[in-house]
């Protein structure tokens, strides 16, 4: 198979390729529509027994019909109203009725703006949306603004419905708005969110309680078939006691349906008694809130004792939804018993079940459960219940990570007396699916463990998560949860845990291009590991510092670090780590222009990675081997290596690596005398990196495009692309690549007969290369000096 066939999934279609003649004004790539084509279907199920809300639905339809069709104005509806009024039910019912108008998919997130736990941030929501849209985790940017830019790019030209449920602030919403009216955003909130109306052109729709007729219809809908016909005046009275709020009405109706022989007047009397009690306990009245909470208390007191206990203990759960095994661990019951109790709570409308074996609270009911567990359980009881649940999550997570990252060193789970068995996983796919389902709960578990001073567990959660985070890059959560764990490790003086967490922070900072912070963390980890005689950890820290030095182009320091780390891993008989560090050493030799050593090291690395079955690092070793082979004058061997690497990138969905490796394919094609083919490789790489919002690597690919045009003899086109890459490198602050682009610009200007214009660029390039001391830098400095002299000799006449 040809190279183009192997990497087509990485590199976009032919429409992504730019020709210089297409460039008008600023240089950019045309046709760069996203290749992430997943059509998400995230809407939760429609509401069963939905009372028609005919007038509200009619008004929403009219508003949709009146929406402007300006291409850069996002369609935005904000449904506001009091808690329990049915905002989510209306939004989801209407979304289901219009989803056919959005064939490219529907996105949904509960922003949990009113939950006791921290709300979902815009960055976290964007992370989930980008994954649902098919963006590989390695391609998701670190910063929320960059995520939003990628999100808008992917949604451009697509018709997608976005539902943002339970937003508390404008800040949670604004970055989640697409860029054009082809998409529709539906927001629900208890707040007015005036900024979305005034600044973003949203339509506010204020939802009131149900009309009396709709409230009565809802009661009939839920009880129909379970009770004889009740007196209409009594039905009306029940609706009034529920303040005509859908949430309260459904709970009350379900209780009436479950007691078909009990007179409705007796149920109403019971509810009135509860209301009197509630009035006595709450001197500051809010009629709607009091009505809802009265119904909660009324229904809660009617639950079986064991079901009521599970309900209130679930107020301790760290996340928005939960499965049967977690509930069994929390309540210290069997899984069959947990399932039966959850069925009772779901039947009473105290919990919601939207998919098989996953349950969640309405946010008001969650707050009520939290109050009950605080009032009815002792501190010890709450702590023991939380400890059981957290232990189950921690041990299940450890089992998942041991399958997902079998080569990683994992901390042992702390000793526990929990009788609930953790989950085991048959393969990495099953383990990762569980991790994705429980992700929010696992991250929340670390915070809860720290709050309950279960510090021995709190630091282990982020250490285990590190093994997954390194391939997923959820930077916001990664750094936040690791900070929580670091504080816990320090509280109990666990130096091993502290070092592991410093290492994790260092990796997060390296991968998010914050190199100074990364070096500080890795040096802190190294010092602790030396102190506690953790030889494996010391070797890993030295390798990590080598990567920081390599990214900063301190190549001599990087080489020394890699050599020291490699010797330590040899002494420890760690073959996989020997292969990993050897690849790093090989890439440092390539950058230092020590090609003979690089070829020898990287050839051995490829064999080592194959022997241990590590295909991802085999691809990485092949990429750097291709560079060494090309520079050794072996372009055909280099072509075979880079095509093999790109095939691995395609098969393993290593999109970010594959996009980077495309540039080496372009260099190899140029070495083979095929600059036209190389042009396509560079341009496709640039498109990939634009989608990834990696400006530095996009500029590298643009600079390579300019080199192709120079080799074709189209010097003016070459100048255009080099000027663009210079501008971007000035923004990113990468001084090595800025020097390279300036050199290329000066060369193309000289070949175009514009030697005088080339002089300042060649001089600036010469000065920048002088900041580096490696052999390649010295060679490039000499070339830049020669270019300065040549330009001076060939100065254009006035």
PDB file of C-alpha atoms in Angstrom, residues 113-218:
ATOM      1  CA  UNK A 113     -24.891  24.290  38.109  1.00  0.00           C
ATOM      2  CA  UNK A 114     -26.999  23.750  41.218  1.00  0.00           C
ATOM      3  CA  UNK A 115     -25.572  20.473  42.553  1.00  0.00           C
ATOM      4  CA  UNK A 116     -23.787  20.349  45.928  1.00  0.00           C
ATOM      5  CA  UNK A 117     -20.647  19.193  44.102  1.00  0.00           C
ATOM      6  CA  UNK A 118     -18.578  21.529  41.877  1.00  0.00           C
ATOM      7  CA  UNK A 119     -20.333  22.338  38.580  1.00  0.00           C
ATOM      8  CA  UNK A 120     -19.041  21.212  35.201  1.00  0.00           C
ATOM      9  CA  UNK A 121     -16.763  23.897  33.771  1.00  0.00           C
ATOM     10  CA  UNK A 122     -16.856  25.002  30.157  1.00  0.00           C
ATOM     11  CA  UNK A 123     -13.459  23.360  29.609  1.00  0.00           C
ATOM     12  CA  UNK A 124     -14.677  20.033  30.973  1.00  0.00           C
ATOM     13  CA  UNK A 125     -17.830  20.172  28.849  1.00  0.00           C
ATOM     14  CA  UNK A 126     -15.793  21.007  25.743  1.00  0.00           C
ATOM     15  CA  UNK A 127     -13.512  18.075  26.447  1.00  0.00           C
ATOM     16  CA  UNK A 128     -16.519  15.721  26.471  1.00  0.00           C
ATOM     17  CA  UNK A 129     -18.073  17.278  23.374  1.00  0.00           C
ATOM     18  CA  UNK A 130     -14.840  17.063  21.365  1.00  0.00           C
ATOM     19  CA  UNK A 131     -14.483  13.378  22.208  1.00  0.00           C
ATOM     20  CA  UNK A 132     -18.106  12.772  21.224  1.00  0.00           C
ATOM     21  CA  UNK A 133     -17.407  14.543  17.926  1.00  0.00           C
ATOM     22  CA  UNK A 134     -14.618  12.082  17.187  1.00  0.00           C
ATOM     23  CA  UNK A 135     -11.580  14.102  18.244  1.00  0.00           C
ATOM     24  CA  UNK A 136      -8.934  11.733  19.617  1.00  0.00           C
ATOM     25  CA  UNK A 137      -7.879  12.632  23.176  1.00  0.00           C
ATOM     26  CA  UNK A 138      -4.313  13.339  22.086  1.00  0.00           C
ATOM     27  CA  UNK A 139      -5.642  16.018  19.741  1.00  0.00           C
ATOM     28  CA  UNK A 140      -7.649  17.955  22.349  1.00  0.00           C
ATOM     29  CA  UNK A 141      -5.888  21.214  23.334  1.00  0.00           C
ATOM     30  CA  UNK A 142      -5.049  22.049  26.923  1.00  0.00           C
ATOM     31  CA  UNK A 143      -6.624  25.498  27.214  1.00  0.00           C
ATOM     32  CA  UNK A 144     -10.380  26.059  27.230  1.00  0.00           C
ATOM     33  CA  UNK A 145     -10.140  28.826  24.622  1.00  0.00           C
ATOM     34  CA  UNK A 146      -8.261  26.516  22.266  1.00  0.00           C
ATOM     35  CA  UNK A 147     -10.782  23.753  22.860  1.00  0.00           C
ATOM     36  CA  UNK A 148     -13.556  26.195  22.008  1.00  0.00           C
ATOM     37  CA  UNK A 149     -11.800  27.191  18.778  1.00  0.00           C
ATOM     38  CA  UNK A 150     -11.487  23.551  17.720  1.00  0.00           C
ATOM     39  CA  UNK A 151     -15.121  22.908  18.712  1.00  0.00           C
ATOM     40  CA  UNK A 152     -16.360  25.819  16.579  1.00  0.00           C
ATOM     41  CA  UNK A 153     -14.216  24.667  13.676  1.00  0.00           C
ATOM     42  CA  UNK A 154     -15.652  21.153  13.799  1.00  0.00           C
ATOM     43  CA  UNK A 155     -19.251  22.408  14.029  1.00  0.00           C
ATOM     44  CA  UNK A 156     -18.804  24.859  11.173  1.00  0.00           C
ATOM     45  CA  UNK A 157     -21.040  23.835   8.307  1.00  0.00           C
ATOM     46  CA  UNK A 158     -22.792  21.145  10.341  1.00  0.00           C
ATOM     47  CA  UNK A 159     -26.330  21.110  11.723  1.00  0.00           C
ATOM     48  CA  UNK A 160     -26.050  20.053  15.356  1.00  0.00           C
ATOM     49  CA  UNK A 161     -28.394  20.563  18.299  1.00  0.00           C
ATOM     50  CA  UNK A 162     -26.624  21.386  21.586  1.00  0.00           C
ATOM     51  CA  UNK A 163     -28.500  21.071  24.901  1.00  0.00           C
ATOM     52  CA  UNK A 164     -26.812  22.685  27.925  1.00  0.00           C
ATOM     53  CA  UNK A 165     -28.828  21.634  30.959  1.00  0.00           C
ATOM     54  CA  UNK A 166     -28.736  23.238  34.416  1.00  0.00           C
ATOM     55  CA  UNK A 167     -26.391  26.129  33.684  1.00  0.00           C
ATOM     56  CA  UNK A 168     -25.796  28.429  36.638  1.00  0.00           C
ATOM     57  CA  UNK A 169     -23.661  31.133  35.005  1.00  0.00           C
ATOM     58  CA  UNK A 170     -22.981  32.675  31.604  1.00  0.00           C
ATOM     59  CA  UNK A 171     -19.338  31.574  31.988  1.00  0.00           C
ATOM     60  CA  UNK A 172     -20.386  27.936  31.887  1.00  0.00           C
ATOM     61  CA  UNK A 173     -22.174  28.480  28.580  1.00  0.00           C
ATOM     62  CA  UNK A 174     -20.394  31.040  26.430  1.00  0.00           C
ATOM     63  CA  UNK A 175     -17.464  28.887  25.256  1.00  0.00           C
ATOM     64  CA  UNK A 176     -19.927  26.134  24.329  1.00  0.00           C
ATOM     65  CA  UNK A 177     -21.687  28.260  21.713  1.00  0.00           C
ATOM     66  CA  UNK A 178     -21.016  27.254  18.090  1.00  0.00           C
ATOM     67  CA  UNK A 179     -20.132  29.909  15.579  1.00  0.00           C
ATOM     68  CA  UNK A 180     -23.083  29.882  13.183  1.00  0.00           C
ATOM     69  CA  UNK A 181     -26.864  29.634  12.975  1.00  0.00           C
ATOM     70  CA  UNK A 182     -26.715  26.184  11.395  1.00  0.00           C
ATOM     71  CA  UNK A 183     -26.548  24.876  14.972  1.00  0.00           C
ATOM     72  CA  UNK A 184     -29.112  25.450  17.719  1.00  0.00           C
ATOM     73  CA  UNK A 185     -28.233  25.739  21.409  1.00  0.00           C
ATOM     74  CA  UNK A 186     -30.834  25.103  24.088  1.00  0.00           C
ATOM     75  CA  UNK A 187     -29.922  26.198  27.641  1.00  0.00           C
ATOM     76  CA  UNK A 188     -31.883  25.534  30.840  1.00  0.00           C
ATOM     77  CA  UNK A 189     -31.248  27.513  34.008  1.00  0.00           C
ATOM     78  CA  UNK A 190     -32.824  28.777  37.207  1.00  0.00           C
ATOM     79  CA  UNK A 191     -30.952  32.041  36.574  1.00  0.00           C
ATOM     80  CA  UNK A 192     -31.914  34.619  33.946  1.00  0.00           C
ATOM     81  CA  UNK A 193     -28.462  34.500  32.268  1.00  0.00           C
ATOM     82  CA  UNK A 194     -28.996  38.036  30.974  1.00  0.00           C
ATOM     83  CA  UNK A 195     -25.547  38.152  29.383  1.00  0.00           C
ATOM     84  CA  UNK A 196     -26.533  35.470  26.894  1.00  0.00           C
ATOM     85  CA  UNK A 197     -29.522  37.568  25.852  1.00  0.00           C
ATOM     86  CA  UNK A 198     -27.803  40.951  25.690  1.00  0.00           C
ATOM     87  CA  UNK A 199     -24.450  39.937  24.234  1.00  0.00           C
ATOM     88  CA  UNK A 200     -25.068  36.662  22.436  1.00  0.00           C
ATOM     89  CA  UNK A 201     -28.489  37.376  20.976  1.00  0.00           C
ATOM     90  CA  UNK A 202     -30.285  34.583  22.813  1.00  0.00           C
ATOM     91  CA  UNK A 203     -34.040  34.232  23.186  1.00  0.00           C
ATOM     92  CA  UNK A 204     -35.235  33.871  26.779  1.00  0.00           C
ATOM     93  CA  UNK A 205     -38.239  31.653  27.431  1.00  0.00           C
ATOM     94  CA  UNK A 206     -39.530  31.899  31.006  1.00  0.00           C
ATOM     95  CA  UNK A 207     -41.277  28.708  32.083  1.00  0.00           C
ATOM     96  CA  UNK A 208     -44.039  28.970  34.662  1.00  0.00           C
ATOM     97  CA  UNK A 209     -45.713  26.241  36.703  1.00  0.00           C
ATOM     98  CA  UNK A 210     -48.180  24.047  34.843  1.00  0.00           C
ATOM     99  CA  UNK A 211     -51.621  25.384  34.169  1.00  0.00           C
ATOM    100  CA  UNK A 212     -54.244  23.809  36.375  1.00  0.00           C
ATOM    101  CA  UNK A 213     -55.594  21.735  33.488  1.00  0.00           C
ATOM    102  CA  UNK A 214     -52.133  20.428  32.578  1.00  0.00           C
ATOM    103  CA  UNK A 215     -51.333  19.684  36.217  1.00  0.00           C
ATOM    104  CA  UNK A 216     -54.533  17.639  36.510  1.00  0.00           C
ATOM    105  CA  UNK A 217     -53.784  15.916  33.206  1.00  0.00           C
ATOM    106  CA  UNK A 218     -50.335  14.919  34.482  1.00  0.00           C
TER     107      UNK A 218
END
